[in-house]
Coordinates of C-alpha atoms in Angstrom, one line a residue:
M1 CA -17.5 1.0 0.3
E2 CA -17.9 -0.8 -3.0
D3 CA -21.0 -2.8 -3.7
Q4 CA -21.3 -6.6 -3.7
D5 CA -20.7 -6.9 -7.5
S6 CA -17.4 -5.0 -7.2
K7 CA -16.3 -7.4 -4.4
K8 CA -16.9 -10.4 -6.6
K9 CA -15.4 -8.9 -9.8
I10 CA -12.1 -7.3 -8.7
P11 CA -10.4 -5.6 -11.6
Q12 CA -7.2 -7.3 -12.6
P13 CA -4.3 -6.2 -14.8
L14 CA -4.3 -7.4 -18.4
Q15 CA -3.2 -11.1 -18.6
A16 CA -1.1 -12.9 -21.2
G17 CA -3.0 -14.3 -24.2
P18 CA -3.5 -18.0 -25.1
W19 CA -0.4 -20.2 -25.5
W20 CA -0.9 -20.5 -29.3
R21 CA -0.3 -16.7 -29.8
N22 CA 3.3 -17.2 -28.5
P23 CA 5.6 -17.9 -31.5
F24 CA 8.0 -19.8 -29.3
N25 CA 5.2 -22.2 -28.1
V26 CA 4.0 -22.8 -31.7
F27 CA 7.6 -23.6 -32.8
L28 CA 8.0 -26.1 -29.9
V29 CA 4.8 -27.9 -30.7
V30 CA 5.6 -28.1 -34.5
W31 CA 9.1 -29.5 -33.7
L32 CA 7.8 -32.1 -31.4
G33 CA 5.2 -33.1 -33.9
F34 CA 7.8 -33.5 -36.6
L35 CA 9.8 -35.8 -34.4
L36 CA 6.7 -37.9 -33.7
I37 CA 5.9 -38.2 -37.4
Q38 CA 9.5 -39.2 -38.2
Y39 CA 9.4 -41.9 -35.5
L40 CA 6.0 -43.3 -36.6
F41 CA 6.5 -43.3 -40.4
L42 CA 10.2 -44.2 -40.7
S43 CA 10.3 -46.9 -38.1
Q44 CA 9.8 -50.5 -39.4
G45 CA 7.0 -52.6 -37.9
G46 CA 6.0 -56.3 -37.8
K47 CA 5.2 -59.2 -35.5
Q48 CA 7.9 -59.7 -32.9
V49 CA 9.2 -63.3 -32.5
S50 CA 12.0 -64.9 -30.7
Y51 CA 15.3 -65.7 -32.4
S52 CA 14.7 -69.5 -32.2
E53 CA 11.3 -69.1 -33.9
F54 CA 13.0 -67.0 -36.6
L55 CA 15.5 -69.8 -37.2
D56 CA 12.7 -72.3 -37.5
L57 CA 11.0 -70.1 -40.1
V58 CA 14.2 -70.1 -42.1
E59 CA 14.6 -73.9 -41.8
N60 CA 11.1 -74.4 -43.0
G61 CA 11.6 -72.1 -46.0
K62 CA 9.0 -69.5 -45.0
V63 CA 11.4 -66.6 -45.0
K64 CA 12.0 -64.9 -48.4
E65 CA 14.0 -61.8 -47.5
V66 CA 15.9 -60.6 -44.5
T67 CA 17.3 -57.2 -43.5
L68 CA 20.1 -57.3 -40.9
S69 CA 21.1 -54.5 -38.6
E70 CA 22.8 -54.0 -35.3
E71 CA 19.5 -53.5 -33.5
K72 CA 17.1 -56.0 -35.1
I73 CA 16.4 -58.5 -37.9
F74 CA 13.4 -57.7 -40.2
A75 CA 12.2 -60.7 -42.2
S76 CA 9.6 -60.9 -45.0
L77 CA 7.6 -64.1 -45.0
Q78 CA 6.0 -66.0 -47.9
E79 CA 3.2 -68.4 -47.5
E80 CA 1.5 -70.3 -50.3
G81 CA 3.3 -68.3 -52.9
V82 CA 2.3 -64.9 -51.7
D83 CA 5.3 -62.6 -51.2
K84 CA 5.6 -60.4 -48.1
Q85 CA 2.3 -61.5 -46.7
Q86 CA 3.7 -61.1 -43.2
A87 CA 6.7 -59.5 -41.5
V88 CA 8.5 -60.5 -38.3
V89 CA 11.0 -58.8 -36.2
T90 CA 13.6 -60.3 -33.9
Y91 CA 16.7 -59.1 -32.1
P92 CA 20.0 -60.5 -33.3
V93 CA 22.5 -62.6 -31.3
N94 CA 26.1 -63.3 -31.9
D95 CA 25.5 -66.1 -34.4
K96 CA 28.3 -66.5 -37.0
D97 CA 26.4 -69.3 -38.8
L98 CA 23.3 -67.2 -39.6
T99 CA 24.5 -65.8 -42.9
R100 CA 25.6 -69.4 -44.0
L101 CA 22.1 -70.7 -43.1
L102 CA 20.4 -67.9 -45.1
R103 CA 22.6 -68.7 -48.1
D104 CA 21.9 -72.4 -47.9
K105 CA 18.2 -71.8 -47.8
G106 CA 18.2 -69.3 -50.7
V107 CA 17.1 -66.4 -48.6
K108 CA 17.9 -63.0 -49.9
F109 CA 19.5 -60.9 -47.2
Q110 CA 21.1 -57.5 -46.9
G111 CA 22.6 -55.3 -44.2
T112 CA 21.7 -51.8 -43.1
M113 CA 23.5 -49.2 -41.1
K114 CA 22.1 -47.9 -37.8
S115 CA 20.2 -44.7 -38.3
K116 CA 21.5 -41.9 -36.0
W117 CA 19.6 -38.9 -37.3
L118 CA 17.3 -38.8 -34.3
E119 CA 20.3 -38.8 -31.9
T120 CA 22.0 -36.2 -34.0
V121 CA 19.0 -33.9 -34.0
V122 CA 18.4 -34.3 -30.3
A123 CA 22.1 -33.8 -29.5
W124 CA 22.2 -30.5 -31.5
L125 CA 18.8 -29.0 -30.9
F126 CA 18.1 -29.9 -27.3
P127 CA 20.9 -27.7 -25.9
I128 CA 19.8 -24.9 -28.2
L129 CA 16.2 -25.2 -27.2
L130 CA 17.2 -25.3 -23.5
L131 CA 19.3 -22.1 -23.9
V132 CA 16.4 -20.4 -25.7
F133 CA 14.0 -21.4 -23.0
F134 CA 16.3 -20.2 -20.3
F135 CA 17.0 -16.9 -22.1
R136 CA 13.3 -16.3 -22.6
M137 CA 12.5 -17.0 -18.9
M138 CA 15.2 -14.6 -17.8
M139 CA 13.9 -11.9 -20.1
N140 CA 10.4 -12.3 -18.8
R141 CA 11.7 -11.9 -15.3
M142 CA 13.7 -8.8 -16.2
G143 CA 10.8 -7.3 -18.2
G144 CA 8.3 -7.6 -15.3
A145 CA 4.6 -7.6 -15.9
T146 CA 5.1 -6.1 -19.4
G147 CA 7.3 -9.0 -20.4
G148 CA 10.6 -9.1 -22.2
L149 CA 13.8 -7.1 -22.5
M150 CA 12.4 -5.2 -25.5
N151 CA 9.5 -4.0 -23.4
F152 CA 11.4 -1.9 -20.9
G153 CA 9.8 1.2 -22.2
K154 CA 6.3 -0.1 -22.0
S155 CA 4.0 1.4 -19.5
K156 CA 3.1 -0.7 -16.4
A157 CA -0.2 1.0 -16.0
R158 CA -2.9 -1.3 -14.9
V159 CA -5.9 -0.7 -17.2
F160 CA -9.3 -1.0 -15.6
M161 CA -12.0 -0.9 -18.2
E162 CA -15.6 0.1 -17.8
K163 CA -16.9 -3.2 -16.3
G164 CA -14.1 -3.3 -13.8
I165 CA -15.0 -0.2 -11.9
K166 CA -18.1 -0.2 -9.8
T167 CA -17.0 2.6 -7.4
S168 CA -19.2 5.7 -7.5
F169 CA -19.5 8.9 -5.6
A170 CA -22.0 7.2 -3.3
D171 CA -19.0 5.1 -2.0
V172 CA -17.1 8.3 -1.0
A173 CA -18.1 10.3 2.0
G174 CA -16.7 13.2 4.0
V175 CA -15.3 15.1 1.0
D176 CA -18.4 16.8 -0.4
E177 CA -16.5 19.9 -1.7
A178 CA -14.1 17.7 -3.6
K179 CA -16.9 15.6 -5.1
E180 CA -18.6 18.7 -6.3
E181 CA -15.4 19.8 -7.9
L182 CA -14.9 16.5 -9.7
E183 CA -18.5 16.1 -10.8
E184 CA -17.8 18.7 -13.6
I185 CA -15.0 16.4 -14.9
V186 CA -17.5 13.5 -15.1
S187 CA -19.9 15.7 -17.0
F188 CA -17.2 16.7 -19.4
L189 CA -16.2 13.1 -20.1
K190 CA -19.9 12.3 -20.8
E191 CA -20.7 15.4 -22.8
P192 CA -17.6 17.0 -24.2
D193 CA -19.5 19.0 -26.8
K194 CA -21.5 20.8 -24.1
Y195 CA -18.3 22.4 -22.8
S196 CA -16.6 23.1 -26.1
R197 CA -19.8 24.9 -27.5
L198 CA -18.6 28.3 -26.2
G199 CA -14.9 27.6 -26.6
G200 CA -14.2 26.4 -23.1
R201 CA -12.1 23.4 -22.3
S202 CA -11.8 21.0 -19.4
P203 CA -8.8 21.3 -17.1
K204 CA -5.9 19.2 -18.3
G205 CA -4.9 18.0 -14.9
I206 CA -6.4 17.9 -11.5
L207 CA -4.1 17.4 -8.4
L208 CA -5.7 15.7 -5.4
V209 CA -3.8 17.0 -2.3
G210 CA -4.3 15.8 1.2
P211 CA -3.0 13.7 4.1
P212 CA -2.5 9.9 3.8
G213 CA -5.7 7.8 4.1
T214 CA -8.2 10.5 3.1
G215 CA -9.5 8.7 0.0
K216 CA -7.6 10.3 -2.9
T217 CA -7.3 7.1 -4.8
L218 CA -10.8 6.1 -4.0
L219 CA -12.1 9.4 -5.3
A220 CA -10.2 9.0 -8.6
R221 CA -11.7 5.6 -9.1
A222 CA -15.1 7.0 -8.3
V223 CA -14.7 9.6 -11.1
A224 CA -13.8 6.8 -13.6
G225 CA -16.7 4.7 -12.4
E226 CA -19.2 7.6 -12.7
A227 CA -18.0 8.5 -16.2
S228 CA -17.8 4.8 -17.3
V229 CA -14.5 5.4 -19.1
P230 CA -11.2 3.4 -19.1
F231 CA -9.0 4.1 -16.1
F232 CA -5.2 4.0 -16.3
S233 CA -3.7 3.7 -12.9
I234 CA 0.0 3.9 -12.2
N235 CA 2.3 4.9 -9.3
G236 CA 4.8 7.7 -9.7
S237 CA 7.6 5.4 -8.6
E238 CA 7.0 3.0 -11.5
F239 CA 8.4 5.6 -13.9
V240 CA 11.7 5.8 -12.0
E241 CA 14.2 3.4 -13.7
L242 CA 17.8 2.5 -13.4
F243 CA 18.5 3.0 -17.1
V244 CA 18.4 6.6 -18.5
G245 CA 15.5 7.2 -20.8
M246 CA 13.4 4.3 -19.7
G247 CA 11.1 6.4 -17.4
A248 CA 10.5 8.9 -20.2
A249 CA 9.7 6.0 -22.6
R250 CA 7.1 4.8 -20.2
V251 CA 5.5 8.2 -20.0
R252 CA 5.3 8.3 -23.8
D253 CA 3.8 4.8 -23.9
L254 CA 1.2 5.6 -21.2
F255 CA -0.1 8.7 -23.1
E256 CA 0.0 6.8 -26.4
Q257 CA -2.3 4.1 -24.9
A258 CA -4.5 6.8 -23.5
R259 CA -4.9 8.5 -26.9
K260 CA -6.0 5.2 -28.4
T261 CA -8.8 4.7 -25.8
S262 CA -10.0 8.3 -25.2
P263 CA -12.1 9.4 -23.5
C264 CA -10.3 8.1 -20.5
I265 CA -8.7 9.0 -17.2
I266 CA -5.0 8.7 -16.3
F267 CA -4.4 8.5 -12.6
I268 CA -0.8 9.0 -11.2
D269 CA -0.6 8.1 -7.5
E270 CA 2.2 9.5 -5.4
L271 CA 3.1 12.1 -7.9
D272 CA 5.9 13.4 -5.7
A273 CA 8.0 10.4 -6.5
L274 CA 8.0 11.5 -10.2
G275 CA 7.6 15.3 -9.9
R276 CA 10.0 16.3 -7.1
S277 CA 11.3 19.8 -7.5
R278 CA 14.4 20.1 -9.7
S279 CA 15.6 23.2 -7.9
A280 CA 18.2 23.3 -5.2
G281 CA 15.7 24.9 -2.8
Y282 CA 15.3 21.6 -0.9
P283 CA 18.4 19.9 0.4
G284 CA 18.9 16.4 -1.0
T285 CA 16.5 16.8 -3.9
G286 CA 19.0 17.3 -6.6
A287 CA 17.6 15.2 -9.5
N288 CA 19.6 12.8 -11.4
D289 CA 19.5 12.6 -15.2
E290 CA 16.9 9.8 -15.3
K291 CA 14.4 11.5 -12.9
E292 CA 14.8 14.9 -14.7
Q293 CA 14.3 13.4 -18.1
T294 CA 11.2 11.6 -16.9
L295 CA 9.7 14.8 -15.4
N296 CA 10.6 16.7 -18.6
Q297 CA 8.8 14.1 -20.7
L298 CA 5.7 14.3 -18.4
L299 CA 5.7 18.1 -18.8
A300 CA 5.9 17.8 -22.6
E301 CA 3.1 15.3 -22.7
L302 CA 0.9 17.6 -20.6
D303 CA 1.5 20.4 -23.1
G304 CA 1.2 18.1 -26.1
F305 CA -2.4 16.8 -26.0
D306 CA -5.6 18.5 -26.8
P307 CA -7.9 18.6 -23.7
R308 CA -10.9 18.3 -26.0
S309 CA -9.7 14.8 -26.9
G310 CA -11.3 13.5 -23.7
I311 CA -8.2 12.7 -21.7
V312 CA -8.2 13.8 -18.1
I313 CA -5.2 13.5 -15.8
L314 CA -5.7 13.0 -12.1
A315 CA -2.8 12.8 -9.7
A316 CA -2.5 12.5 -5.9
T317 CA 0.1 13.5 -3.4
N318 CA 0.5 14.2 0.2
R319 CA 3.7 16.3 -0.2
P320 CA 2.7 19.2 -2.5
E321 CA 5.4 21.5 -1.0
I322 CA 8.2 19.5 -2.8
L323 CA 6.6 19.3 -6.3
D324 CA 8.2 21.1 -9.2
P325 CA 6.6 24.5 -9.9
A326 CA 6.5 23.6 -13.6
L327 CA 3.9 20.9 -12.8
L328 CA 1.6 23.3 -11.0
R329 CA 1.5 26.1 -13.4
A330 CA -1.7 26.9 -15.4
G331 CA -2.2 24.6 -18.4
R332 CA -0.8 21.5 -16.7
F333 CA -2.3 20.7 -13.3
D334 CA -4.9 23.5 -13.6
R335 CA -6.7 22.6 -10.4
Q336 CA -5.7 21.5 -6.9
V337 CA -8.5 19.8 -4.9
L338 CA -7.9 19.6 -1.2
I339 CA -9.0 16.3 0.4
D340 CA -8.5 16.9 4.1
N341 CA -9.4 14.8 7.2
P342 CA -13.2 14.9 7.5
D343 CA -15.1 17.0 10.0
Q344 CA -17.6 15.4 12.5
H345 CA -20.4 15.3 10.0
G346 CA -18.1 13.7 7.4
R347 CA -16.8 11.1 9.9
E348 CA -20.4 10.1 10.6
Q349 CA -21.1 9.7 6.9
I350 CA -18.0 7.6 6.5
L351 CA -18.9 5.4 9.5
N352 CA -22.3 4.9 7.9
I353 CA -20.7 3.5 4.8
H354 CA -18.3 1.1 6.7
V355 CA -20.7 -0.2 9.2
K356 CA -22.8 -1.8 6.4
K357 CA -20.3 -4.7 6.5
I358 CA -20.9 -5.5 10.2
I359 CA -23.8 -6.5 12.4
L360 CA -24.4 -3.3 14.5
S361 CA -26.2 -3.1 17.8
T362 CA -29.3 -0.9 17.9
D363 CA -27.9 1.2 20.7
V364 CA -24.8 2.4 18.7
D365 CA -24.8 6.2 18.1
L366 CA -22.5 6.9 15.2
R367 CA -22.7 10.6 15.8
A368 CA -21.3 10.1 19.3
I369 CA -18.5 7.9 17.9
A370 CA -17.7 10.5 15.3
S371 CA -17.4 13.1 18.0
L372 CA -14.8 10.9 19.7
T373 CA -12.6 10.6 16.6
P374 CA -11.4 14.1 15.6
G375 CA -8.4 14.0 13.3
F376 CA -9.2 10.5 12.0
S377 CA -9.0 10.0 8.3
G378 CA -11.2 7.8 6.2
A379 CA -8.7 4.9 6.4
D380 CA -8.5 5.4 10.2
L381 CA -12.3 5.1 10.4
A382 CA -12.4 2.0 8.3
N383 CA -9.8 0.5 10.6
L384 CA -11.9 1.6 13.6
V385 CA -14.9 -0.3 12.4
N386 CA -12.9 -3.4 11.7
E387 CA -11.2 -3.2 15.1
A388 CA -14.6 -2.8 16.8
A389 CA -15.9 -5.9 15.0
L390 CA -12.8 -7.9 16.1
V391 CA -13.3 -6.8 19.7
A392 CA -16.9 -8.0 19.6
T393 CA -15.9 -11.2 18.0
R394 CA -13.3 -11.9 20.7
R395 CA -15.9 -11.6 23.4
G396 CA -18.3 -13.8 21.6
A397 CA -21.0 -11.1 21.0
E398 CA -23.8 -11.3 18.5
S399 CA -23.4 -7.6 17.4
V400 CA -21.0 -4.7 17.8
T401 CA -21.8 -2.3 20.6
T402 CA -20.7 1.2 21.6
N403 CA -18.3 -0.3 24.2
D404 CA -16.6 -2.2 21.3
F405 CA -16.1 1.1 19.5
T406 CA -14.7 2.7 22.6
S407 CA -12.2 -0.2 23.1
A408 CA -11.2 0.1 19.4
I409 CA -10.6 3.8 19.8
E410 CA -8.3 3.2 22.8
R411 CA -6.6 0.4 20.9
I412 CA -5.8 2.8 17.9
V413 CA -4.9 5.8 20.0
A414 CA -3.1 4.3 22.9
G415 CA -2.0 0.9 21.6
L416 CA -2.6 -2.7 22.6
E417 CA -3.2 -3.5 26.3
R418 CA -0.3 -5.4 27.9
R419 CA -2.0 -6.9 31.0
K420 CA 0.7 -9.5 31.4
R421 CA 3.3 -6.9 32.2
I422 CA 3.8 -7.1 36.0
M423 CA 4.8 -3.9 37.8
N424 CA 5.8 -3.7 41.5
P425 CA 3.5 -1.8 43.8
D426 CA 5.7 1.2 44.1
E427 CA 5.9 1.7 40.3
K428 CA 2.1 1.1 40.0
R429 CA 1.4 3.7 42.6
R430 CA 3.7 6.2 40.9
V431 CA 2.0 5.6 37.5
A432 CA -1.4 6.2 39.2
F433 CA -0.2 9.6 40.6
H434 CA 1.3 10.4 37.2
E435 CA -1.9 9.8 35.2
M436 CA -4.1 11.5 37.9
G437 CA -1.8 14.5 37.5
H438 CA -2.6 14.8 33.8
A439 CA -6.3 14.4 34.4
T440 CA -6.4 16.9 37.4
V441 CA -4.7 19.7 35.5
A442 CA -7.0 19.2 32.5
L443 CA -10.1 19.3 34.7
A444 CA -8.9 22.1 36.9
L445 CA -8.0 24.4 34.0
Q446 CA -11.3 23.4 32.2
C447 CA -9.5 22.4 29.0
R448 CA -11.6 21.9 25.9
D449 CA -10.3 18.3 25.5
R450 CA -12.5 16.2 27.8
V451 CA -10.9 13.6 30.0
H452 CA -12.4 10.4 28.6
K453 CA -10.6 7.7 30.6
I454 CA -7.7 7.1 33.0
S455 CA -5.9 3.8 33.1
I456 CA -2.7 2.3 34.7
I457 CA -2.8 -0.7 32.4
P458 CA 0.4 -0.7 30.2
R459 CA -0.3 -0.1 26.5
G460 CA 1.7 0.1 23.3
I461 CA 5.5 0.5 23.5
G462 CA 6.8 1.9 26.8
A463 CA 3.4 3.4 28.0
L464 CA 2.8 2.2 31.6
G465 CA -0.5 4.1 31.7
Y466 CA -2.5 6.7 29.8
T467 CA -5.0 9.5 30.2
L468 CA -7.3 9.6 27.2
Q469 CA -8.5 13.1 26.2
R470 CA -10.9 13.6 23.3
P471 CA -12.0 17.0 22.0
T472 CA -15.7 17.8 22.2
E473 CA -15.5 19.6 18.8
D474 CA -13.3 20.0 15.8
R475 CA -10.7 22.8 16.3
Y476 CA -8.6 24.5 13.7
L477 CA -7.0 27.3 15.7
M478 CA -5.6 27.5 19.2
T479 CA -4.9 30.7 21.2
R480 CA -1.8 31.3 23.3
E481 CA -3.6 30.6 26.5
E482 CA -5.0 27.3 25.2
L483 CA -1.5 26.2 24.2
M484 CA -0.1 27.1 27.6
R485 CA -2.8 25.0 29.2
K486 CA -2.0 22.1 26.9
I487 CA 1.6 22.3 28.0
A488 CA 0.5 22.4 31.6
V489 CA -1.5 19.2 31.1
L490 CA 1.5 17.5 29.6
L491 CA 3.6 18.5 32.5
G492 CA 0.9 17.6 35.0
G493 CA 2.1 14.0 35.3
R494 CA 5.7 14.9 36.2
T495 CA 4.5 17.7 38.6
S496 CA 2.2 15.2 40.4
E497 CA 5.1 12.8 40.8
R498 CA 7.3 15.5 42.2
L499 CA 4.7 16.8 44.7
M500 CA 3.0 13.5 45.7
C501 CA 5.9 11.1 45.5
E502 CA 8.6 13.6 46.4
D503 CA 10.7 12.6 43.4
V504 CA 10.6 12.4 39.6
S505 CA 11.1 9.4 37.3
T506 CA 11.8 8.7 33.7
G507 CA 8.2 8.2 32.9
A508 CA 7.6 11.7 31.7
S509 CA 10.1 11.7 28.8
D510 CA 7.5 11.7 26.1
D511 CA 5.5 14.4 27.9
L512 CA 8.6 16.6 28.1
A513 CA 9.3 16.1 24.4
K514 CA 5.8 17.1 23.3
A515 CA 5.7 20.1 25.7
S516 CA 9.0 21.3 24.4
D517 CA 7.8 21.0 20.8
I518 CA 4.8 23.1 21.5
A519 CA 6.8 25.7 23.4
R520 CA 9.3 25.9 20.6
A521 CA 6.6 26.4 18.0
M522 CA 5.0 29.1 20.0
V523 CA 8.3 31.0 20.2
S524 CA 9.9 30.4 16.8
Q525 CA 6.8 29.8 14.4
Y526 CA 3.7 31.5 15.9
G527 CA 5.3 34.7 17.1
M528 CA 3.8 34.4 20.6
S529 CA 6.9 35.7 22.4
E530 CA 6.9 39.4 23.1
K531 CA 10.7 39.4 23.4
L532 CA 11.3 37.9 20.0
G533 CA 8.5 39.6 18.2
L534 CA 6.8 38.5 15.0
G535 CA 9.8 36.8 13.3
S536 CA 9.5 33.2 12.1
F537 CA 12.7 31.4 12.8
E538 CA 11.8 27.8 11.8
R539 CA 9.9 26.2 9.0
A540 CA 6.7 24.5 9.9
D541 CA 6.5 20.8 9.7
S542 CA 5.4 19.0 6.5
T543 CA 2.0 20.1 5.4
F544 CA 0.2 16.8 5.6
L545 CA 2.7 14.2 6.8
R546 CA 3.1 13.6 10.4
G547 CA 6.6 13.8 12.0
P548 CA 9.5 16.2 11.6
N549 CA 10.0 18.2 8.5
P550 CA 12.2 16.3 6.1
F551 CA 13.7 19.5 4.8
P552 CA 14.5 21.7 7.8
M553 CA 15.3 25.3 7.1
P554 CA 19.0 26.2 7.7
R555 CA 19.6 28.3 10.7
E556 CA 19.3 32.0 9.6
F557 CA 19.5 33.8 12.9
S558 CA 22.3 34.9 15.1
E559 CA 23.7 33.2 18.2
K560 CA 22.2 35.9 20.4
T561 CA 18.7 35.2 18.9
G562 CA 19.2 31.5 19.4
E563 CA 20.0 32.0 23.0
L564 CA 16.9 34.2 23.4
I565 CA 14.8 31.4 21.8
D566 CA 16.1 28.9 24.3
Q567 CA 15.4 31.3 27.2
E568 CA 11.8 31.9 26.0
I569 CA 11.2 28.2 25.6
K570 CA 12.4 27.6 29.1
A571 CA 10.3 30.4 30.4
F572 CA 7.2 29.0 28.7
L573 CA 7.8 25.6 30.2
S574 CA 8.4 27.0 33.7
L575 CA 5.2 29.0 33.6
A576 CA 3.2 26.0 32.4
E577 CA 4.7 23.9 35.3
S578 CA 3.6 26.6 37.8
L579 CA 0.1 26.4 36.3
A580 CA 0.1 22.6 36.7
E581 CA 1.5 22.8 40.3
T582 CA -1.3 25.3 41.3
S583 CA -3.9 22.8 39.9
I584 CA -2.4 19.8 41.7
R585 CA -1.9 21.5 45.1
L586 CA -5.6 22.7 44.9
N587 CA -6.8 19.2 44.2
D588 CA -4.6 16.9 46.3
T589 CA -7.7 15.2 47.8
F590 CA -9.1 14.4 44.3
I591 CA -5.8 12.9 43.3
N592 CA -5.5 10.7 46.4
K593 CA -9.1 9.4 45.9
G594 CA -8.5 8.7 42.3
V595 CA -5.3 6.9 43.0
E596 CA -7.1 4.6 45.5
V597 CA -9.6 3.7 42.8
L598 CA -7.0 3.1 40.1
L599 CA -4.9 0.8 42.3
Q600 CA -8.1 -1.3 42.9
E601 CA -9.8 -1.1 39.5
E602 CA -7.0 0.0 37.2
T603 CA -9.3 2.2 35.1
L604 CA -11.6 5.2 35.6
D605 CA -14.2 5.9 32.9
A606 CA -15.7 9.3 32.1
D607 CA -18.7 8.9 34.4
R608 CA -16.6 7.9 37.4
I609 CA -14.2 10.8 36.8
V610 CA -17.1 13.3 36.7
E611 CA -18.5 11.8 39.9
L612 CA -15.2 12.1 41.8
W613 CA -14.5 15.6 40.4
G614 CA -18.0 16.7 41.5
E615 CA -17.3 15.6 45.0
Y616 CA -13.6 16.5 45.5
G617 CA -12.5 18.6 42.6
R618 CA -11.9 22.3 42.5
N619 CA -11.4 24.5 39.4
V620 CA -8.5 26.9 39.1
S621 CA -10.1 30.4 38.9
G622 CA -10.0 32.0 35.5
S623 CA -8.2 35.0 36.9
A624 CA -5.4 32.8 38.4
A625 CA -4.9 30.9 35.1
T626 CA -5.0 34.0 33.1
S627 CA -2.5 35.8 35.3
L628 CA 0.0 33.0 34.9
T629 CA -0.4 32.8 31.1
E630 CA -0.2 36.6 30.8
Q631 CA 3.3 36.4 32.2
T632 CA 4.4 35.0 28.9
Q633 CA 3.6 38.2 27.2

């Protein structure tokens, strides 16, 4: 996490300058000042009197000269022989005898036409100024943050200068190997002559690759913070424009800014939005002219600058498999740094950083919490700490305890509790047998994933209950037997319903989908079917993104092979169901006892599960489990 100073001084994009630097504003002020001067200096002044008083002044011979107009009467007075000692102003009335009176009294008078210059100026200039103002406002909106129609080609990169970045490597945990790789870049930016002494050069570009939420952007900011250099940050999608050539112009402008402020760091987030492959190898990725020109310009800029100038390019992506090969060749993005989900030690380090924000109870063991969160990314762990703090706040606690972290893990993994959903007794009993079936198979087969909790409280979307299993250690490989046992656990709920309730329901649809996916991968990707051999018939899912592969491999096998794949998948599922059925028939007493407790208390925690299993549970012998899984060979 960033320190307190960085929280108070959040880096902001460059703002517009003072109003007097805008020519339009200066012109408007000068024009208004001109109008005010004209009004003050050209208007006539004097003491204002009524018309009757003005006539009395004329009758008494005090008026020497009069100027008549449609709007007012301006009179110069004389007193004691001094001309124009005073001036009076009155408004005219329809008096036909006024001129005769003035002539009789010997008053000099003249008429003047009404001045309409101000009305003329306003009538002509006000619509023009209104149109100019409206046009300028529309151009500012169209131009975005860079302002104006003529700035379409300007880079939208948010420039964070030295004082704006307080992030350091101390704020990044769980990626020690990546930090060691990037420390050399920091050293190069601080001491470029040290590396050029023997003719070496810094890598031009470094690509940060990893799943979402692992801290790629945070690590890039930490590099800039450690090196104390300007940091240009821009998203790859900001280069993609409607007009052809605008994206390429923005790339040129970005590198031009970087050259002026070198040494510096350019960081392009979500590089796949800009650098998607131009080949036809991936369906649906045919580049249009604008994207292709933008990518070509980026490739040209990568080739066109001297790495000794102190410009380092960092980019991040979670879809490296779709990047254009020209981006990844030597001399452009020379290095690829993997930032994967942290291991248990890394998760503990990340938790130590995030818990500094909250009031933590003394009994909290972060190592134990880290062991319960395999597969969590840095963003997931930050969310976990926040959820635990919210749980503690809702119950009015003074500090965050281990139980709050456990509740937060369940909230993230299984979803929000829905205690207000009312189920009838038959459905509740069926859900209890279903969840006990999952737990029984996992315990009987001695799976590596420990049964952490069983609940029949509805959670999330459509889940009427859940069995929470958490691994005891980080795993990166799984054997065929372990996969078969995993499928058996997934099918344990439906098998328990079939045996204990004498019927099946729709509650196992998600379990069947997951079990089928594992069985299909075993057959078509992992080469675990003796009948099909070592062939790979399907492309694996996206490297880092969860969910189905967005670019599925076209079918490249015969109908006969397809039928054999379907048969092998069915055989794997049938054998896993037999393994689950053996486990459930052997532990029917344990299941019934567990269902009784669930119907009364709705949940079974890990300690209670171990207690019941120690009293009523029976493990499936290793030979029996192995004999069933060996039938898949």
